[in-house]
mmCIF file of C-alpha atoms in Angstrom:
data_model
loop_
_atom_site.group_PDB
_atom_site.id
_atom_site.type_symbol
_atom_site.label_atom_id
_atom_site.label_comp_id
_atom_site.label_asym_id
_atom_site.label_seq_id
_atom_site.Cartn_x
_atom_site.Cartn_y
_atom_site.Cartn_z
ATOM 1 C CA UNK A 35 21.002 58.930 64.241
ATOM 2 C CA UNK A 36 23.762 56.872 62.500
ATOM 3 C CA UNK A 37 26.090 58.740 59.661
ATOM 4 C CA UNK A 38 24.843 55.903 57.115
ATOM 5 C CA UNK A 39 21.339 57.027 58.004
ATOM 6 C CA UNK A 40 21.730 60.437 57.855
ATOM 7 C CA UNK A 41 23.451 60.125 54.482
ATOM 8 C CA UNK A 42 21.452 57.980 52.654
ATOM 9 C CA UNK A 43 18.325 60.471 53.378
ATOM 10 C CA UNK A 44 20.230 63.741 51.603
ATOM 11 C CA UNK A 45 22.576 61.916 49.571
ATOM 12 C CA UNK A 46 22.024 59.865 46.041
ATOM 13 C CA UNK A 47 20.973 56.123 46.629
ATOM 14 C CA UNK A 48 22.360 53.326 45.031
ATOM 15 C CA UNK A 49 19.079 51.571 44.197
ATOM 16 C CA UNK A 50 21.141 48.421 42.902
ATOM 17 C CA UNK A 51 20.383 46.554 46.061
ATOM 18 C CA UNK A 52 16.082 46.792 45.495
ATOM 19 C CA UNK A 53 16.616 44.210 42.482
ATOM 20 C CA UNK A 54 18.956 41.724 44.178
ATOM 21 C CA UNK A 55 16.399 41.924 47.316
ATOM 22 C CA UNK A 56 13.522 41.708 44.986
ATOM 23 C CA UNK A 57 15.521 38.446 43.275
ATOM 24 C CA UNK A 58 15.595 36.839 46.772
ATOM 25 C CA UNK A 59 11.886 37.772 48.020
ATOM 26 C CA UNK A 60 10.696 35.946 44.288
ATOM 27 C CA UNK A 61 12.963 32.970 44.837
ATOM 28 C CA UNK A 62 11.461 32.797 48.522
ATOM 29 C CA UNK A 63 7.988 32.399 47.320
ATOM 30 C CA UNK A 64 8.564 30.398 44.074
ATOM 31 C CA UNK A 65 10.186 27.810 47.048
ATOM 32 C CA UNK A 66 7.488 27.970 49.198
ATOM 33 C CA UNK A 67 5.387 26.770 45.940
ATOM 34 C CA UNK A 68 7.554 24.248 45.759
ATOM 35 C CA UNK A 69 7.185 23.476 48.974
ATOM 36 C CA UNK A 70 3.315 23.177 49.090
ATOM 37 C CA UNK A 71 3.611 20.696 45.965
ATOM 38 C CA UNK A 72 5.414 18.750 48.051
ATOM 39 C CA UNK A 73 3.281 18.224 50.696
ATOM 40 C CA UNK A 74 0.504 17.695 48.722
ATOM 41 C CA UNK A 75 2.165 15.125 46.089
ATOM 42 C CA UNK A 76 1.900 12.005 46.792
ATOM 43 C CA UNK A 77 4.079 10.249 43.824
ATOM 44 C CA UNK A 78 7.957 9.428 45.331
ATOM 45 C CA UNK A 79 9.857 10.708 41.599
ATOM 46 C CA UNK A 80 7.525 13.570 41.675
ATOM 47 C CA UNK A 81 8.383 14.517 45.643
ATOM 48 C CA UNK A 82 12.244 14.067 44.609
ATOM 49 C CA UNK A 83 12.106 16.567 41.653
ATOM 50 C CA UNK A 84 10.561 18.954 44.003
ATOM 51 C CA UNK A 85 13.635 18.923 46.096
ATOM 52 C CA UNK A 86 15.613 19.491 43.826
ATOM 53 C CA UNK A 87 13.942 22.124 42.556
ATOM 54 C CA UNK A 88 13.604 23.545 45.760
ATOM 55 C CA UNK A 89 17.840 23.271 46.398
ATOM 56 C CA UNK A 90 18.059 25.161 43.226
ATOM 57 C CA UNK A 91 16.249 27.887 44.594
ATOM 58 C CA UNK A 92 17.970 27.716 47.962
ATOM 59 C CA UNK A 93 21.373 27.453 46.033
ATOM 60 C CA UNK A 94 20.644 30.555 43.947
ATOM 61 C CA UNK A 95 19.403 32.722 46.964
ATOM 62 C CA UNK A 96 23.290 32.150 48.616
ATOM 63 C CA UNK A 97 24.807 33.287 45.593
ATOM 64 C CA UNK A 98 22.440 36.331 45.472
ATOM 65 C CA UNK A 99 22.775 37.115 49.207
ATOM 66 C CA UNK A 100 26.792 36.894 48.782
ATOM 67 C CA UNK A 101 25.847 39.187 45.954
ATOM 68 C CA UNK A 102 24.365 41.848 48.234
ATOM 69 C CA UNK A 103 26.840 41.433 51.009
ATOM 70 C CA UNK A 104 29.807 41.730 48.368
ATOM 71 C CA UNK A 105 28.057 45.608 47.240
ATOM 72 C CA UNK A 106 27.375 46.366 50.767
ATOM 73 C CA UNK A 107 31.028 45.846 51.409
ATOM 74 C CA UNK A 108 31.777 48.395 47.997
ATOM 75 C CA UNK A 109 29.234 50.534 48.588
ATOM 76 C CA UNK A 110 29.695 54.091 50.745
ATOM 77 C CA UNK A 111 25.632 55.349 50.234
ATOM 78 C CA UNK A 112 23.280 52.296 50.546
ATOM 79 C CA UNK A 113 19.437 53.283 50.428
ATOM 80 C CA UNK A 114 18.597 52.162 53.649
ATOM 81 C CA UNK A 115 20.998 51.151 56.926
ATOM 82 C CA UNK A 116 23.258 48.819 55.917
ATOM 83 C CA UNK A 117 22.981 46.814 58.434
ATOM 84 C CA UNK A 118 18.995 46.318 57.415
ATOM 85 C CA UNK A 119 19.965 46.079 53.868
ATOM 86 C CA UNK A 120 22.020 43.135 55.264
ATOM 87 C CA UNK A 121 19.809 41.809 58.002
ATOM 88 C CA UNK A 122 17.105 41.764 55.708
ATOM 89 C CA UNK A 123 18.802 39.617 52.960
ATOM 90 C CA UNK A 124 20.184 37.198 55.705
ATOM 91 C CA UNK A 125 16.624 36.577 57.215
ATOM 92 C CA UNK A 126 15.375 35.827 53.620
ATOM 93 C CA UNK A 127 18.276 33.361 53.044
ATOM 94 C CA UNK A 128 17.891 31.728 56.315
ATOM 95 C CA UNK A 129 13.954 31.152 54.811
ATOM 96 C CA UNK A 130 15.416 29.331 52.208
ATOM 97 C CA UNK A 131 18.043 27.106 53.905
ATOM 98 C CA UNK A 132 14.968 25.975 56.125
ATOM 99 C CA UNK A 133 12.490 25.554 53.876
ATOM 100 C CA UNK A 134 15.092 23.250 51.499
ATOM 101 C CA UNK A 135 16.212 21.801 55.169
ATOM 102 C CA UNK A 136 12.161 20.927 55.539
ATOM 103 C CA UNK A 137 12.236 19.320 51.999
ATOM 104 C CA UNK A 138 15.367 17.716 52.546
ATOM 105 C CA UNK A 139 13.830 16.086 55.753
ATOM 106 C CA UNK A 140 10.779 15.072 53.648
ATOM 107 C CA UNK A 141 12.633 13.277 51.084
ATOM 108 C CA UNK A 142 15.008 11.454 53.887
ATOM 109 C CA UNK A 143 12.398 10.281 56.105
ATOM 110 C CA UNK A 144 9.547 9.314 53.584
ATOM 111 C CA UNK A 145 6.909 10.186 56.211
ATOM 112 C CA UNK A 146 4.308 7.763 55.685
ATOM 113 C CA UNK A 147 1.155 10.844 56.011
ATOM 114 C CA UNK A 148 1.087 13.991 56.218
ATOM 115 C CA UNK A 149 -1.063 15.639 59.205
ATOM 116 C CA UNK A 150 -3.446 18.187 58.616
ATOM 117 C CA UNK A 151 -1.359 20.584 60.796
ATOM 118 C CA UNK A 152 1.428 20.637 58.137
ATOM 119 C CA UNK A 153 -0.834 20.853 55.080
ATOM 120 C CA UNK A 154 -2.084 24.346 56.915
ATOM 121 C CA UNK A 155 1.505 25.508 57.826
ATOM 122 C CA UNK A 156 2.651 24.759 54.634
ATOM 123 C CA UNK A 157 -0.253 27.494 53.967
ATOM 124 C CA UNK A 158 1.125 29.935 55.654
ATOM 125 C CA UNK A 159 4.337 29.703 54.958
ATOM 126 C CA UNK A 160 3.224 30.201 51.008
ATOM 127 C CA UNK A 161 0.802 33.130 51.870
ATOM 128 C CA UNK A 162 4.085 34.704 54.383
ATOM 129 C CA UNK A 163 6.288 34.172 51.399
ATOM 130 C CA UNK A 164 4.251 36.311 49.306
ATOM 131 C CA UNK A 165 3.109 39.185 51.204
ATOM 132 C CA UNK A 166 6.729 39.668 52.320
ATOM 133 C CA UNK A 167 7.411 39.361 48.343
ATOM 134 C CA UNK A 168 5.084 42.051 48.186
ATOM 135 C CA UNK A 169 6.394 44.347 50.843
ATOM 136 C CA UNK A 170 9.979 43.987 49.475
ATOM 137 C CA UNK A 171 8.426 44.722 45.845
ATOM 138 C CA UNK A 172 7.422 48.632 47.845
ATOM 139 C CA UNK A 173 10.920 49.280 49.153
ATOM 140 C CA UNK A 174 12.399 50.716 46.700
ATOM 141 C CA UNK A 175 9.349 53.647 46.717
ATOM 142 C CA UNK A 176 8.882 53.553 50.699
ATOM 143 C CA UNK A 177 7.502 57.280 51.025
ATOM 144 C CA UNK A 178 4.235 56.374 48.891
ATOM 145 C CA UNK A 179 3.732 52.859 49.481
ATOM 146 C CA UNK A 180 4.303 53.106 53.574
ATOM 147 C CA UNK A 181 1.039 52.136 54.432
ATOM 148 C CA UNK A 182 0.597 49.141 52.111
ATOM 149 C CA UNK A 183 4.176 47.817 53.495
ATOM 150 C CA UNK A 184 2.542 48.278 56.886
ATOM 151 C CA UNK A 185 -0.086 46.652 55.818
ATOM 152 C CA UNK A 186 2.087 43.752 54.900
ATOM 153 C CA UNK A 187 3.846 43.022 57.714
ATOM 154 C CA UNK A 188 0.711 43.177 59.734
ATOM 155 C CA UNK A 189 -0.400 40.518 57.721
ATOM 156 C CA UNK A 190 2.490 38.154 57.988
ATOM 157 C CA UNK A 191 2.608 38.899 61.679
ATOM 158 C CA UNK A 192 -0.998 37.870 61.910
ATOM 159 C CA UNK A 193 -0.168 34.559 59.528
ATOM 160 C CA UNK A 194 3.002 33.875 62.264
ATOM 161 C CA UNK A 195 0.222 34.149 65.211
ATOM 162 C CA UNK A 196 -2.328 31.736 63.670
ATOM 163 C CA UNK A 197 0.691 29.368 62.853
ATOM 164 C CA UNK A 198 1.946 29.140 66.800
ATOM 165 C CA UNK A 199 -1.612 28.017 67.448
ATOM 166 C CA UNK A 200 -1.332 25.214 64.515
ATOM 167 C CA UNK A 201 1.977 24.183 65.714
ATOM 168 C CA UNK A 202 1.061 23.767 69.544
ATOM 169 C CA UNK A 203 -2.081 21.818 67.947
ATOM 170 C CA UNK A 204 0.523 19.605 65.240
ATOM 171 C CA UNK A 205 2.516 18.699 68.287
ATOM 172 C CA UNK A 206 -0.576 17.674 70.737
ATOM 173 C CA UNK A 207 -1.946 15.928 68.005
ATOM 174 C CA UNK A 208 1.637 13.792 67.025
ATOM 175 C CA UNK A 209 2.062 12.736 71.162
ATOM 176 C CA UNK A 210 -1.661 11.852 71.346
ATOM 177 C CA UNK A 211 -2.246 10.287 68.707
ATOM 178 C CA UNK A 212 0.543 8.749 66.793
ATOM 179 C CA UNK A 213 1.395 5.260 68.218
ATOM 180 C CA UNK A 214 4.394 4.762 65.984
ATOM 181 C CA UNK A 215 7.453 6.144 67.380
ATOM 182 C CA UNK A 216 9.165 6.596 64.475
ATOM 183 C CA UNK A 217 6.855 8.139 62.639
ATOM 184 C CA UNK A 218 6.086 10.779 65.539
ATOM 185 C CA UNK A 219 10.065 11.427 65.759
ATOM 186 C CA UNK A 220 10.056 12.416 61.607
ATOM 187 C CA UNK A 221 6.492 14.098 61.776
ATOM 188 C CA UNK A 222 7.614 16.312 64.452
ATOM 189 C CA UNK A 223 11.562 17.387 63.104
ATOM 190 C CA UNK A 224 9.406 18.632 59.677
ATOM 191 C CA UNK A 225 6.940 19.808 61.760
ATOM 192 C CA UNK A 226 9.565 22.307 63.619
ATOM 193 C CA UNK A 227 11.174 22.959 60.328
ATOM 194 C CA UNK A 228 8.045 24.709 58.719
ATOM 195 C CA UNK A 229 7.104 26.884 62.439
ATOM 196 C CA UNK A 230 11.343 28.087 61.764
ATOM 197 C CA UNK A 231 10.253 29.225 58.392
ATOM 198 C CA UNK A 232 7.215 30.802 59.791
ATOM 199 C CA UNK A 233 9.385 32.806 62.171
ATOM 200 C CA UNK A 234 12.160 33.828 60.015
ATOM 201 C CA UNK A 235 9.235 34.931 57.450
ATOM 202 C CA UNK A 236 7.992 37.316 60.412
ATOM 203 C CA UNK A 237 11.867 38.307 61.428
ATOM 204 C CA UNK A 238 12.011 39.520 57.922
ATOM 205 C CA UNK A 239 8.715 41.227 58.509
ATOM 206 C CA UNK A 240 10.345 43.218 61.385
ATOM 207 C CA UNK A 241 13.338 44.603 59.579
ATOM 208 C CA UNK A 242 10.876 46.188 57.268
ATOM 209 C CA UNK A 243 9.008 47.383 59.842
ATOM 210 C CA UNK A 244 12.691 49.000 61.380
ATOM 211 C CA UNK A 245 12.803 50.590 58.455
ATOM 212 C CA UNK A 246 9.531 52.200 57.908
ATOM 213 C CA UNK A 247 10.486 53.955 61.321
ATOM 214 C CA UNK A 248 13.289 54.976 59.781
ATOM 215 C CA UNK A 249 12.753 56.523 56.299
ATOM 216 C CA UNK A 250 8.904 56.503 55.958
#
């Protein structure tokens, strides 16, 4: 077992890391709102004040994850690995930066429809966003809320599974059925975009799980 571990089970924690993590997990899913808007709006002022709204989010989540990454660097006890502390608020940033790089891609190309597909990852990513909102909310009490956490990240693993399925479905659909090239090209880069988020929302899902192992 590493020192860090072994210390920050008998020694003091410095909880000051559960709010900044908590900060990033409700940015993540007031983006993802955002996001659903977006893909669901169909007026062209309205669709550009949701990017922007989603940048600001994206924009505040780097200055909270330098935030955590400048403590980790001045803190000796942190109340979990560090390196989870860390991997954790990276995997929640890199949500961000893709689901902004998604919106970004939506205001660029000015898709001319949305598929079904991406109305129902857009789902996902929303109901990902907030269980893992949730399951960062129970960190900071791990030894009584174990089993909901669990519960959690069995639910955005599930919500990652279903999504695969929609995605190899989005992409069939877009090379059977779209006869415009250009369109397919756009449909598909936003398309890839929201399975990323997906993913990262179930990478984030596995660091808390690594640290159930460790401390539950």
């Amino acid at each position: 077992m590493k020192i860090n571990t072994l210390l920050s089970i008998f020694a003091p924690k410095d909880v000051k890391f559960f709010p900044m993590l908590e900060e990033t997990a409700a940015l993540l899913s007031q983006s993802s709102a955002y996001l659903q808007e977006l893909f669901s709006c169909e007026d062209k002022a309205h669709r550009e004040e949701l990017c922007k709204l989603i940048k600001a989010e994206e924009v505040k989540g780097d200055k909270v994850t330098g935030n955590i990454i400048h403590e980790l660097n001045n803190t000796f006890i942190t109340p979990f690995d560090r390196e989870d502390v860390h991997a954790l608020a990276d995997v929640m940033d890199d949500v961000l930066d893709v689901i902004n790089r998604c919106a970004q891609k939506v205001q660029l190309y000015q898709p001319q429809r949305f598929p079904s597909h991406t109305v129902t990852l857009v789902e996902v990513i929303k109901k990902g966003s907030d269980e893992l909102q949730s399951a960062v909310n129970e960190l900071s009490n791990i030894k009584k809320t174990d089993l909901r956490l669990r519960a959690h990240c069995k639910e955005i693993k599930k919500l990652e599974e279903a999504a695969d399925t929609v995605y190899e479905e989005a992409i069939t659909y877009l090379f059977s059925q779209e006869t415009n090239a250009v369109e397919l090209i756009k449909l598909k880069e936003i398309i890839q975009e929201l399975e990323k988020a997906v993913n990262k929302i179930n990478s984030a899902a596995k660091v808390i799980t690594s640290i159930l192992v460790k401390y539950a």
